[in-house]
Short mmCIF file of C-alpha atoms and ligand atoms in Angstrom, two decimals:
data_model
loop_
_atom_site.label_atom_id
_atom_site.label_comp_id
_atom_site.label_asym_id
_atom_site.label_seq_id
_atom_site.Cartn_x
_atom_site.Cartn_y
_atom_site.Cartn_z
CA MET O 1 124.19 52.67 118.86
CA ILE O 2 120.45 53.31 118.67
CA ALA O 3 120.96 54.52 115.10
CA THR O 4 122.76 51.34 114.07
CA ILE O 5 120.08 49.21 115.63
CA MET O 6 117.41 51.16 113.81
CA ASN O 7 119.28 50.54 110.57
CA THR O 8 119.36 46.87 111.27
CA ARG O 9 115.67 46.84 111.98
CA LEU O 10 115.03 48.55 108.65
CA VAL O 11 117.12 45.96 106.90
CA ARG O 12 115.11 43.26 108.59
CA PHE O 13 111.92 44.55 107.06
CA PHE O 14 113.33 44.37 103.57
CA PRO O 15 111.13 41.66 102.11
CA LEU O 16 111.50 38.44 100.23
CA LEU O 17 114.90 38.77 98.63
CA LEU O 18 116.62 38.88 101.99
CA LEU O 19 114.50 36.07 103.34
CA ALA O 20 115.54 33.89 100.42
CA VAL O 21 119.18 34.75 101.08
CA ALA O 22 118.80 33.79 104.73
CA CYS O 23 117.34 30.41 103.88
CA SER O 24 120.22 29.58 101.60
CA ALA O 25 122.88 30.71 104.09
CA ALA O 26 124.96 27.97 105.66
CA ASP O 27 124.42 27.06 109.28
CA LEU O 28 126.19 29.40 111.72
CA THR O 29 126.18 26.88 114.56
CA GLY O 30 129.62 26.43 116.04
CA ASN O 31 132.30 28.00 118.18
CA TRP O 32 134.32 30.40 116.05
CA ALA O 33 137.44 32.19 117.23
CA ILE O 34 139.49 35.14 116.06
CA THR O 35 143.15 35.29 117.07
CA PRO O 36 143.99 38.96 117.58
CA PRO O 37 146.83 39.86 115.20
CA ASN O 38 150.02 41.37 116.64
CA ALA O 39 148.91 40.94 120.23
CA GLU O 40 151.26 38.42 121.80
CA GLY O 41 149.52 36.69 124.70
CA ALA O 42 146.08 38.17 124.05
CA LYS O 43 143.14 35.80 124.19
CA LYS O 44 141.00 34.82 121.25
CA LEU O 45 137.64 36.43 120.55
CA TYR O 46 134.79 33.95 120.35
CA PHE O 47 131.52 33.76 118.49
CA LYS O 48 129.71 30.80 120.04
CA LEU O 49 126.56 30.54 117.97
CA LYS O 50 123.58 28.27 117.60
CA GLN O 51 121.26 28.52 114.64
CA GLU O 52 117.71 27.15 114.65
CA GLY O 53 115.90 28.00 111.43
CA SER O 54 116.70 31.64 110.84
CA ASN O 55 117.12 32.36 114.55
CA VAL O 56 120.61 32.64 115.97
CA THR O 57 121.47 32.67 119.67
CA GLY O 58 124.74 32.47 121.58
CA THR O 59 127.52 34.50 123.14
CA ILE O 60 130.16 36.77 121.69
CA ARG O 61 133.28 37.30 123.75
CA THR O 62 135.07 40.49 122.78
CA GLU O 63 138.35 41.55 124.46
CA HIS O 64 136.96 41.62 127.94
CA VAL O 65 133.24 40.93 128.09
CA TYR O 66 130.61 38.48 127.00
CA TYR O 67 127.68 39.72 124.99
CA PHE O 68 124.52 37.67 124.51
CA VAL O 69 122.95 37.54 121.06
CA LYS O 70 119.53 39.20 121.22
CA GLU O 71 118.49 39.55 117.63
CA SER O 72 119.44 37.96 114.35
CA SER O 73 118.18 38.99 110.96
CA PRO O 74 119.14 38.49 107.31
CA GLY O 75 121.75 40.99 106.14
CA PRO O 76 123.01 41.82 102.65
CA GLU O 77 124.96 39.34 100.52
CA ASP O 78 124.23 36.18 102.44
CA THR O 79 125.19 37.64 105.78
CA THR O 80 123.28 37.52 109.04
CA ASN O 81 123.05 40.58 111.25
CA LEU O 82 123.67 39.86 114.89
CA ILE O 83 122.83 42.26 117.67
CA ALA O 84 124.17 41.27 121.06
CA SER O 85 124.06 43.04 124.39
CA MET O 86 125.32 42.94 127.94
CA ILE O 87 124.50 44.76 131.15
CA ASP O 88 127.20 47.03 132.52
CA ASN O 89 126.51 48.98 135.68
CA GLY O 90 122.76 48.67 135.07
CA ASN O 91 122.97 49.87 131.45
CA GLU O 92 122.44 47.67 128.44
CA ARG O 93 125.29 47.97 125.92
CA PHE O 94 125.05 46.69 122.39
CA ILE O 95 127.39 45.42 119.71
CA GLN O 96 126.50 44.49 116.19
CA TYR O 97 128.16 42.40 113.49
CA GLN O 98 127.37 40.84 110.15
CA VAL O 99 128.49 37.25 109.94
CA LYS O 100 128.60 34.79 107.10
CA ARG O 101 129.59 31.16 106.88
CA VAL O 102 132.25 30.61 104.17
CA GLY O 103 133.34 26.98 103.93
CA ASP O 104 134.45 26.02 107.39
CA ASP O 105 135.10 29.58 108.49
CA LEU O 106 132.92 32.34 109.83
CA HIS O 107 133.48 35.71 108.20
CA ILE O 108 132.85 38.64 110.53
CA ILE O 109 132.12 42.10 109.20
CA TYR O 110 132.35 44.92 111.72
CA PRO O 111 129.86 47.77 111.73
CA ARG O 112 131.16 50.91 110.05
CA ARG O 113 132.35 53.54 112.52
CA ARG O 114 131.42 56.30 110.04
CA PRO O 115 129.14 56.10 107.02
CA ASN O 116 131.98 56.09 104.47
CA ALA O 117 134.57 54.21 106.50
CA PRO O 118 136.07 51.18 104.77
CA VAL O 119 134.52 47.82 105.61
CA ARG O 120 136.53 45.93 108.22
CA ALA O 121 136.25 42.17 108.21
CA THR O 122 138.03 39.20 109.67
CA VAL O 123 137.89 35.41 109.56
CA ALA O 124 136.98 33.33 112.61
CA LYS O 125 138.12 29.71 112.70
CA ARG O 126 136.19 26.79 114.14
CA VAL O 127 137.44 25.77 117.60
CA PRO O 128 136.24 23.19 120.15
CA ASP O 129 133.04 24.06 122.01
CA SER O 130 134.87 23.98 125.34
CA GLU O 131 136.81 27.16 124.57
CA GLY O 132 135.75 30.68 125.49
CA ALA O 133 132.71 29.76 127.59
CA TYR O 134 131.03 32.38 129.77
CA PRO O 135 132.69 31.65 133.10
CA ALA O 136 130.87 30.24 136.08
CA ARG O 137 130.38 32.87 138.73
CA LEU O 138 132.69 32.48 141.70
CA PRO O 139 131.75 33.44 145.25
CA ILE O 140 132.89 36.79 146.62
CA PRO O 141 133.70 37.57 150.26
CA ALA O 142 130.37 37.59 152.10
CA LYS O 143 131.55 40.07 154.71
CA LEU O 144 132.89 43.54 154.11
CA ARG O 145 135.85 44.19 156.33
CA GLN O 146 138.40 46.91 156.81
CA VAL O 147 141.60 45.73 155.14
CA PRO O 148 144.45 47.09 157.28
CA TYR O 149 146.41 50.00 155.75
CA ASN O 150 149.63 48.79 154.09
CA GLY O 151 151.55 51.90 155.19
CA LEU O 152 152.36 52.97 151.60
CA ALA O 153 151.79 56.17 149.62
CA LYS O 154 152.02 58.63 152.48
CA THR O 155 152.26 61.14 149.63
CA PRO O 156 150.72 60.57 146.15
CA PRO O 157 152.63 57.87 144.24
CA MET O 158 154.96 59.10 141.49
CA GLY O 159 156.27 57.11 138.57
CA TRP O 160 155.60 56.10 134.99
CA ASN O 161 153.02 53.81 133.38
CA SER O 162 153.13 52.16 129.96
CA TRP O 163 149.51 52.49 128.86
CA ASN O 164 149.11 56.08 127.64
CA LYS O 165 151.97 55.83 125.16
CA PHE O 166 152.38 52.15 124.35
CA GLY O 167 149.00 50.52 124.98
CA ALA O 168 149.37 46.74 125.03
CA ALA O 169 152.48 46.96 122.81
CA ILE O 170 154.81 46.97 125.79
CA ASP O 171 157.79 44.70 126.42
CA ASP O 172 160.72 44.00 128.71
CA ALA O 173 163.21 46.08 126.71
CA THR O 174 160.98 49.16 126.79
CA ILE O 175 160.42 48.83 130.53
CA ARG O 176 164.18 48.57 131.10
CA ALA O 177 164.76 51.60 128.89
CA MET O 178 162.23 53.60 130.91
CA ALA O 179 163.93 52.55 134.14
CA ASP O 180 167.34 53.57 132.74
CA LEU O 181 165.99 56.96 131.75
CA MET O 182 164.08 57.64 134.93
CA ALA O 183 167.14 56.79 136.98
CA SER O 184 169.39 59.09 134.96
CA ASN O 185 167.38 62.03 133.60
CA GLY O 186 166.53 63.74 136.88
CA MET O 187 163.08 62.21 137.31
CA LYS O 188 164.15 59.84 140.06
CA GLU O 189 165.75 62.70 142.01
CA ALA O 190 162.55 64.69 141.52
CA GLY O 191 160.59 61.88 143.23
CA TYR O 192 159.49 59.50 140.46
CA GLN O 193 159.72 55.93 141.71
CA TYR O 194 157.38 53.40 140.12
CA ILE O 195 157.78 51.90 136.65
CA ASN O 196 154.37 50.35 135.99
CA ILE O 197 153.61 47.73 133.36
CA ASP O 198 149.98 48.18 132.38
CA ASP O 199 147.86 45.80 130.29
CA GLY O 200 149.46 43.44 127.77
CA TRP O 201 152.06 41.46 129.74
CA ALA O 202 150.17 38.23 130.52
CA SER O 203 149.56 35.00 128.65
CA VAL O 204 148.00 31.76 129.85
CA ARG O 205 148.30 29.91 133.16
CA ASP O 206 150.52 26.90 133.65
CA ALA O 207 149.39 23.47 134.87
CA LYS O 208 149.41 24.72 138.48
CA GLY O 209 147.30 27.72 137.55
CA GLU O 210 150.17 30.17 137.90
CA ILE O 211 149.99 33.10 135.52
CA VAL O 212 152.76 33.15 132.92
CA PRO O 213 153.95 36.36 131.26
CA ASN O 214 153.86 36.36 127.47
CA LYS O 215 156.93 36.23 125.24
CA LYS O 216 157.47 39.97 125.50
CA PHE O 217 158.34 39.48 129.19
CA PRO O 218 160.70 36.49 129.26
CA ASP O 219 161.62 36.78 132.95
CA MET O 220 159.53 38.99 135.19
CA LYS O 221 161.68 38.36 138.28
CA ALA O 222 164.81 39.42 136.38
CA LEU O 223 162.99 42.52 135.18
CA ALA O 224 161.96 43.43 138.73
CA ASP O 225 165.56 42.90 139.86
CA TYR O 226 166.74 45.19 137.10
CA VAL O 227 164.26 47.95 137.99
CA HIS O 228 165.21 47.60 141.67
CA SER O 229 168.91 47.83 140.77
CA LYS O 230 168.13 51.32 139.47
CA GLY O 231 166.65 52.28 142.83
CA LEU O 232 163.12 52.13 141.38
CA LYS O 233 160.02 50.01 141.93
CA LEU O 234 158.07 47.82 139.51
CA GLY O 235 154.29 47.86 139.11
CA ILE O 236 152.04 45.39 137.31
CA TYR O 237 148.41 45.20 136.17
CA SER O 238 145.53 42.73 136.41
CA SER O 239 141.75 42.49 136.60
CA PRO O 240 139.27 40.90 139.01
CA GLY O 241 137.60 39.42 135.93
CA PRO O 242 138.79 36.52 133.76
CA ASP O 243 140.08 38.98 131.17
CA THR O 244 141.73 42.37 131.25
CA CYS O 245 140.50 45.32 129.25
CA ALA O 246 142.76 44.54 126.33
CA GLY O 247 141.85 40.85 126.42
CA TYR O 248 144.67 39.26 128.46
CA GLU O 249 144.40 36.84 131.36
CA GLY O 250 142.92 38.36 134.53
CA SER O 251 143.04 37.18 138.15
CA TYR O 252 139.50 35.76 138.35
CA GLY O 253 139.54 32.76 140.69
CA HIS O 254 143.31 33.13 141.14
CA GLU O 255 143.44 36.23 143.33
CA GLU O 256 145.59 34.82 146.16
CA GLN O 257 147.76 32.89 143.74
CA ASP O 258 148.42 35.95 141.56
CA ALA O 259 149.18 38.16 144.55
CA ALA O 260 151.70 35.53 145.69
CA THR O 261 153.20 35.33 142.19
CA PHE O 262 153.53 39.11 141.95
CA ALA O 263 155.23 39.15 145.37
CA LYS O 264 157.54 36.31 144.30
CA TRP O 265 158.59 38.28 141.23
CA GLY O 266 159.32 41.33 143.39
CA VAL O 267 156.44 43.47 142.18
CA ASP O 268 155.80 46.64 144.21
CA ALA O 269 152.46 47.87 142.87
CA LEU O 270 149.27 46.44 141.37
CA LYS O 271 146.73 48.29 139.24
CA TYR O 272 143.54 46.24 139.41
CA ASP O 273 141.17 47.07 136.58
CA TRP O 274 137.45 46.26 136.69
CA CYS O 275 136.99 45.79 132.90
CA GLY O 276 136.77 42.01 132.70
CA ALA O 277 134.52 41.81 135.75
CA ILE O 278 131.92 44.13 134.26
CA ASN O 279 129.29 41.51 133.51
CA ILE O 280 130.37 38.88 135.99
CA TYR O 281 129.83 40.88 139.14
CA THR O 282 127.50 43.81 139.73
CA SER O 283 128.67 47.25 140.81
CA ASP O 284 127.21 46.51 144.27
CA GLU O 285 129.67 43.66 144.60
CA MET O 286 132.66 45.75 143.66
CA GLN O 287 133.77 46.51 147.18
CA ALA O 288 133.88 42.82 148.14
CA VAL O 289 135.75 41.98 144.93
CA TYR O 290 138.38 44.66 145.56
CA GLN O 291 138.59 43.63 149.20
CA LYS O 292 139.51 40.12 148.10
CA MET O 293 142.61 41.31 146.26
CA GLY O 294 143.40 43.83 149.00
CA GLU O 295 143.54 40.99 151.51
CA ALA O 296 145.51 38.79 149.12
CA LEU O 297 148.14 41.49 148.62
CA LEU O 298 148.46 42.03 152.35
CA ALA O 299 148.81 38.29 152.92
CA THR O 300 151.96 38.24 150.75
CA LYS O 301 153.69 40.36 153.42
CA ARG O 302 155.38 42.29 150.61
CA PRO O 303 154.51 46.00 150.53
CA ILE O 304 152.48 46.28 147.32
CA LEU O 305 150.85 49.57 146.42
CA TYR O 306 147.21 48.88 145.55
CA SER O 307 145.68 50.95 142.76
CA LEU O 308 141.95 50.54 142.12
CA CYS O 309 140.82 51.15 138.57
CA GLN O 310 137.06 51.05 138.19
CA TYR O 311 136.52 54.48 136.67
CA GLY O 312 135.06 56.10 139.80
CA ARG O 313 132.02 53.84 139.93
CA ALA O 314 130.03 53.07 143.07
CA GLU O 315 131.51 56.14 144.85
CA VAL O 316 134.82 54.32 145.27
CA TRP O 317 136.27 57.28 147.21
CA LYS O 318 133.97 56.32 150.08
CA TRP O 319 135.30 52.74 150.37
CA GLY O 320 138.67 52.73 148.60
CA PRO O 321 140.65 52.89 151.86
CA GLU O 322 138.52 50.09 153.38
CA VAL O 323 139.59 47.57 150.74
CA GLY O 324 143.23 48.54 151.25
CA GLY O 325 143.38 50.82 148.21
CA ASN O 326 146.10 53.46 148.11
CA LEU O 327 144.57 55.19 145.11
CA TRP O 328 141.43 54.89 143.06
CA ARG O 329 140.57 56.19 139.65
CA THR O 330 137.79 58.75 139.77
CA THR O 331 136.80 58.80 136.07
CA GLY O 332 137.05 56.99 132.75
CA ASP O 333 140.28 57.00 130.77
CA ILE O 334 142.21 60.14 129.96
CA THR O 335 143.27 60.78 126.37
CA ASP O 336 145.92 63.15 125.13
CA THR O 337 143.59 66.06 124.39
CA TRP O 338 142.80 69.31 126.16
CA GLU O 339 139.10 68.39 126.29
CA SER O 340 139.76 65.06 127.98
CA MET O 341 142.22 66.46 130.53
CA LYS O 342 139.97 69.45 131.26
CA GLY O 343 136.86 67.26 131.58
CA ILE O 344 138.59 65.01 134.10
CA GLY O 345 140.02 67.93 136.09
CA ASP O 346 136.56 69.51 136.31
CA ARG O 347 135.14 66.41 137.94
CA GLN O 348 137.59 66.37 140.86
CA ASN O 349 136.43 69.45 142.73
CA SER O 350 133.84 67.67 144.88
CA LEU O 351 136.20 64.85 145.88
CA ALA O 352 138.76 66.82 147.92
CA GLN O 353 137.53 65.55 151.27
CA PHE O 354 138.27 61.92 150.36
CA ALA O 355 142.03 62.30 149.79
CA ALA O 356 144.41 61.76 152.70
CA PRO O 357 147.90 60.37 153.23
CA GLY O 358 147.87 56.73 152.12
CA HIS O 359 144.66 57.12 150.10
CA TRP O 360 144.36 59.27 146.98
CA ASN O 361 141.85 60.21 144.31
CA ASP O 362 143.40 59.28 140.96
CA PRO O 363 142.29 61.45 138.01
CA ASP O 364 144.35 59.12 135.75
CA MET O 365 147.86 59.17 134.41
CA LEU O 366 149.67 62.09 132.86
CA GLU O 367 149.66 62.73 129.12
CA ILE O 368 152.48 65.29 129.34
CA GLY O 369 154.81 64.93 126.36
CA ASN O 370 152.56 62.70 124.26
CA GLY O 371 152.02 65.43 121.69
CA GLY O 372 148.27 66.09 121.77
CA MET O 373 148.46 69.28 123.84
CA THR O 374 150.70 72.35 123.85
CA ASP O 375 153.36 72.83 126.51
CA THR O 376 151.16 75.54 128.04
CA GLU O 377 148.35 72.99 128.31
CA TYR O 378 150.69 70.36 129.71
CA ARG O 379 151.80 72.88 132.37
CA THR O 380 148.12 73.25 133.27
CA HIS O 381 147.80 69.43 133.42
CA MET O 382 150.80 69.21 135.79
CA SER O 383 149.65 72.16 137.92
CA TRP O 384 146.11 70.85 138.23
CA TRP O 385 147.18 67.34 139.18
CA ALA O 386 149.52 68.83 141.81
CA MET O 387 146.70 70.94 143.23
CA LEU O 388 144.62 67.75 143.38
CA ALA O 389 147.28 65.77 145.28
CA ALA O 390 146.99 63.33 142.38
CA PRO O 391 149.34 60.45 141.68
CA LEU O 392 151.92 61.69 139.14
CA LEU O 393 152.42 58.85 136.69
CA ALA O 394 154.13 60.03 133.56
CA GLY O 395 152.74 58.39 130.43
CA ASN O 396 155.14 59.42 127.69
CA ASP O 397 158.15 57.82 125.98
CA LEU O 398 161.01 58.98 128.19
CA ARG O 399 163.47 58.28 125.34
CA LYS O 400 161.93 60.93 123.16
CA MET O 401 161.28 63.77 125.54
CA THR O 402 161.79 67.44 124.66
CA PRO O 403 163.61 69.55 127.26
CA GLU O 404 160.28 71.34 127.87
CA THR O 405 158.51 68.05 128.67
CA LEU O 406 161.25 67.05 131.10
CA ALA O 407 161.16 70.50 132.69
CA ILE O 408 157.39 70.25 133.18
CA LEU O 409 157.58 66.76 134.67
CA THR O 410 160.46 67.65 136.99
CA ASN O 411 159.48 71.12 138.20
CA ARG O 412 160.45 70.60 141.83
CA ASP O 413 158.28 73.43 143.13
CA ILE O 414 155.16 72.01 141.50
CA ILE O 415 156.05 68.49 142.65
CA ALA O 416 156.49 69.80 146.20
CA ILE O 417 152.87 70.99 146.11
CA ASP O 418 151.69 67.60 144.89
CA GLN O 419 153.75 65.84 147.53
CA ASP O 420 152.86 68.12 150.42
CA LYS O 421 152.76 65.92 153.46
CA ALA O 422 149.52 67.29 154.89
CA GLY O 423 147.88 65.46 151.99
CA LYS O 424 144.96 67.89 151.64
CA GLN O 425 143.51 67.99 148.13
CA GLY O 426 142.87 71.44 146.69
CA ALA O 427 139.56 72.77 145.41
CA ARG O 428 138.10 75.68 143.46
CA ILE O 429 137.46 78.88 145.40
CA LEU O 430 136.49 81.23 142.58
CA ARG O 431 135.19 81.04 139.06
CA THR O 432 135.18 84.26 137.04
CA GLY O 433 134.38 83.94 133.36
CA ASN O 434 136.78 81.37 131.94
CA LEU O 435 139.20 81.72 134.82
CA GLU O 436 139.24 79.70 138.01
CA VAL O 437 141.21 80.10 141.22
CA TRP O 438 142.02 76.91 143.14
CA LEU O 439 143.45 76.74 146.62
CA ARG O 440 145.32 73.99 148.40
CA GLU O 441 146.17 74.12 152.11
CA LEU O 442 149.74 73.00 152.71
CA ASP O 443 151.62 71.71 155.68
CA GLY O 444 152.69 74.44 158.13
CA GLY O 445 149.97 76.89 157.12
CA GLU O 446 151.29 77.65 153.63
CA ARG O 447 149.03 77.59 150.60
CA ALA O 448 149.20 76.80 146.95
CA ILE O 449 147.14 78.95 144.63
CA ALA O 450 146.54 78.06 140.99
CA ILE O 451 144.86 80.40 138.54
CA PHE O 452 143.66 78.51 135.49
CA ASN O 453 142.49 80.10 132.27
CA PHE O 454 140.24 77.64 130.45
CA GLY O 455 139.19 80.15 127.83
CA PRO O 456 140.35 80.77 124.26
CA GLU O 457 141.85 84.24 125.03
CA GLN O 458 144.28 85.63 127.56
CA GLY O 459 142.40 86.66 130.71
CA SER O 460 142.93 88.31 134.08
CA VAL O 461 141.69 88.02 137.63
CA ASN O 462 141.53 90.88 140.11
CA VAL O 463 139.78 89.98 143.38
CA LYS O 464 140.29 91.35 146.87
CA TRP O 465 141.87 88.82 149.19
CA ALA O 466 139.15 89.73 151.66
CA ASP O 467 136.49 88.71 149.13
CA LEU O 468 138.21 85.34 148.84
CA ARG O 469 138.27 85.12 152.64
CA ILE O 470 142.04 84.69 152.51
CA ALA O 471 144.45 86.83 154.53
CA LYS O 472 146.77 88.82 152.24
CA PRO O 473 149.89 86.66 151.84
CA VAL O 474 153.11 88.04 153.31
CA LYS O 475 155.26 86.59 150.59
CA GLY O 476 155.09 84.07 147.83
CA ARG O 477 156.70 82.50 144.82
CA ASP O 478 155.61 81.95 141.23
CA LEU O 479 156.28 78.26 140.70
CA TRP O 480 156.52 78.29 136.90
CA LEU O 481 158.39 81.59 136.54
CA GLN O 482 160.50 80.67 139.59
CA LYS O 483 160.43 84.17 140.97
CA ASP O 484 159.44 85.78 144.25
CA LEU O 485 156.24 87.76 144.53
CA THR O 486 154.86 90.59 146.61
CA PHE O 487 151.17 91.17 147.08
CA GLY O 488 148.76 94.08 147.27
CA ASP O 489 145.19 93.96 148.57
CA ALA O 490 143.98 91.93 145.64
CA LEU O 491 144.85 88.69 143.96
CA THR O 492 145.75 89.82 140.47
CA ALA O 493 147.07 87.71 137.63
CA THR O 494 147.05 87.61 133.86
CA VAL O 495 146.96 84.11 132.42
CA PRO O 496 147.39 82.98 128.79
CA SER O 497 144.68 80.90 127.14
CA HIS O 498 144.73 77.33 128.55
CA GLY O 499 147.56 78.38 130.85
CA THR O 500 148.08 78.38 134.60
CA VAL O 501 149.74 80.71 137.05
CA MET O 502 150.72 78.85 140.19
CA TRP O 503 151.96 80.29 143.46
CA ARG O 504 153.07 79.09 146.82
CA VAL O 505 152.23 81.68 149.45
CA LYS O 506 152.82 82.24 153.15
C1 GLA P 1 141.37 50.53 131.15
C2 GLA P 1 142.08 51.45 132.14
C3 GLA P 1 143.29 52.05 131.47
C4 GLA P 1 144.21 50.94 130.99
C5 GLA P 1 143.46 50.00 130.07
C6 GLA P 1 144.27 48.77 129.74
O1 GLA P 1 140.83 51.24 130.08
O2 GLA P 1 141.22 52.45 132.60
O3 GLA P 1 143.97 52.91 132.35
O4 GLA P 1 144.72 50.25 132.11
O5 GLA P 1 142.26 49.55 130.68
O6 GLA P 1 143.59 47.90 128.91
#
């Protein structure tokens, strides 16, 4: 970002030619909107600009936040460079565009992502000034209170979520297909329960302010009934801000009403994503904001699992249970790469003490089966999340699963570790070179041991049980090889690169 701003500054100091261009450019004043293509129900993006001489001010509303124009300067070919910024979590974040008035339209040219990337441009149309205004700030609960526990998620929630595979391109038919599959492919029997619609389902509000699903979800109540008829539960997604991350309607100012609507539809879980609230509230106000929805969900009297998604900000693990949260994301978004999964796993070690029945650290949804990692790596993903007592939300297309993917997702022995009713999250007990040994205390005095190899070559561990301050196990089982084990005086294991050996021991 700094580099792009520097470039813009350089451009600004290009002398007279550019100045002349700027003077001849048509006035940018107006409210200009872009309708996102192929995004049924998504809101428009707004450039609300005011030009005085060569100076341009105003707001730019991207998918989920408002940026304020800070600098304008003449750009090439009759364009004007705009630099806008916003404050997120105390940090100033910038965006930059080149804009140009063409007839009654505003042409928007996006900054290049890479030096030789093709130029991306779009046309914004003039709309009434009343649209897309930066919303007035609404009051938040003045008092922090303990929202009573809803009694759900005694073990980490298991299910499926649409985001990792489908993004906002999700619809009723796909959700039904996932429910059909989960109910028939062995996942339901293995413990998977929730089918969660992530971002992309909403459209506008009706005259009474009730949120209306977009055309891709013609009848949310019927969909919930269908999912329930399969013995499964339906989850939905919203934001405490006016907009969701992908630019759909959020619950801002409609918290109680939306909770009541979700309950009326028969929804069983809500993922509540901070995105659109980022520059409306401050991070210090997050707890009160999440409390508001926690209370609203409880007031519906319907058991609704409450999933906090604010990327682990403001030490959410310390107050997640207080706002009625059953799970809270601990990091930014996972992607389907070894580096992303590994990076997230690494950051969970210090959080073990905050997990307990009813209240879980959420290192984000599974990427197993999405194609960006090997099956060995996906087994590590599954093992690690089980050691962490993490929610197990599959994120792949269940219609196109390989037998290996299904076997990984439904390994009952691994799932039993994840779902252990003592609810104690595991942690690292040894790091030796690229290998790590993690331990999780289980109900009834048993233990799960995972030996991860994060390195590029096969590796081994050989450590005396005494040095690990663990009594030599009497017996045990290898949970991936599905075979019984006997033990000597040392914990010994050979693990392939990026692989995991996982045991349950007595
Ligand atoms: C955020 C969340 C993701 C997903 C998207 C949807 O990035 O962290 O898990 O819900 O929003 O837009």
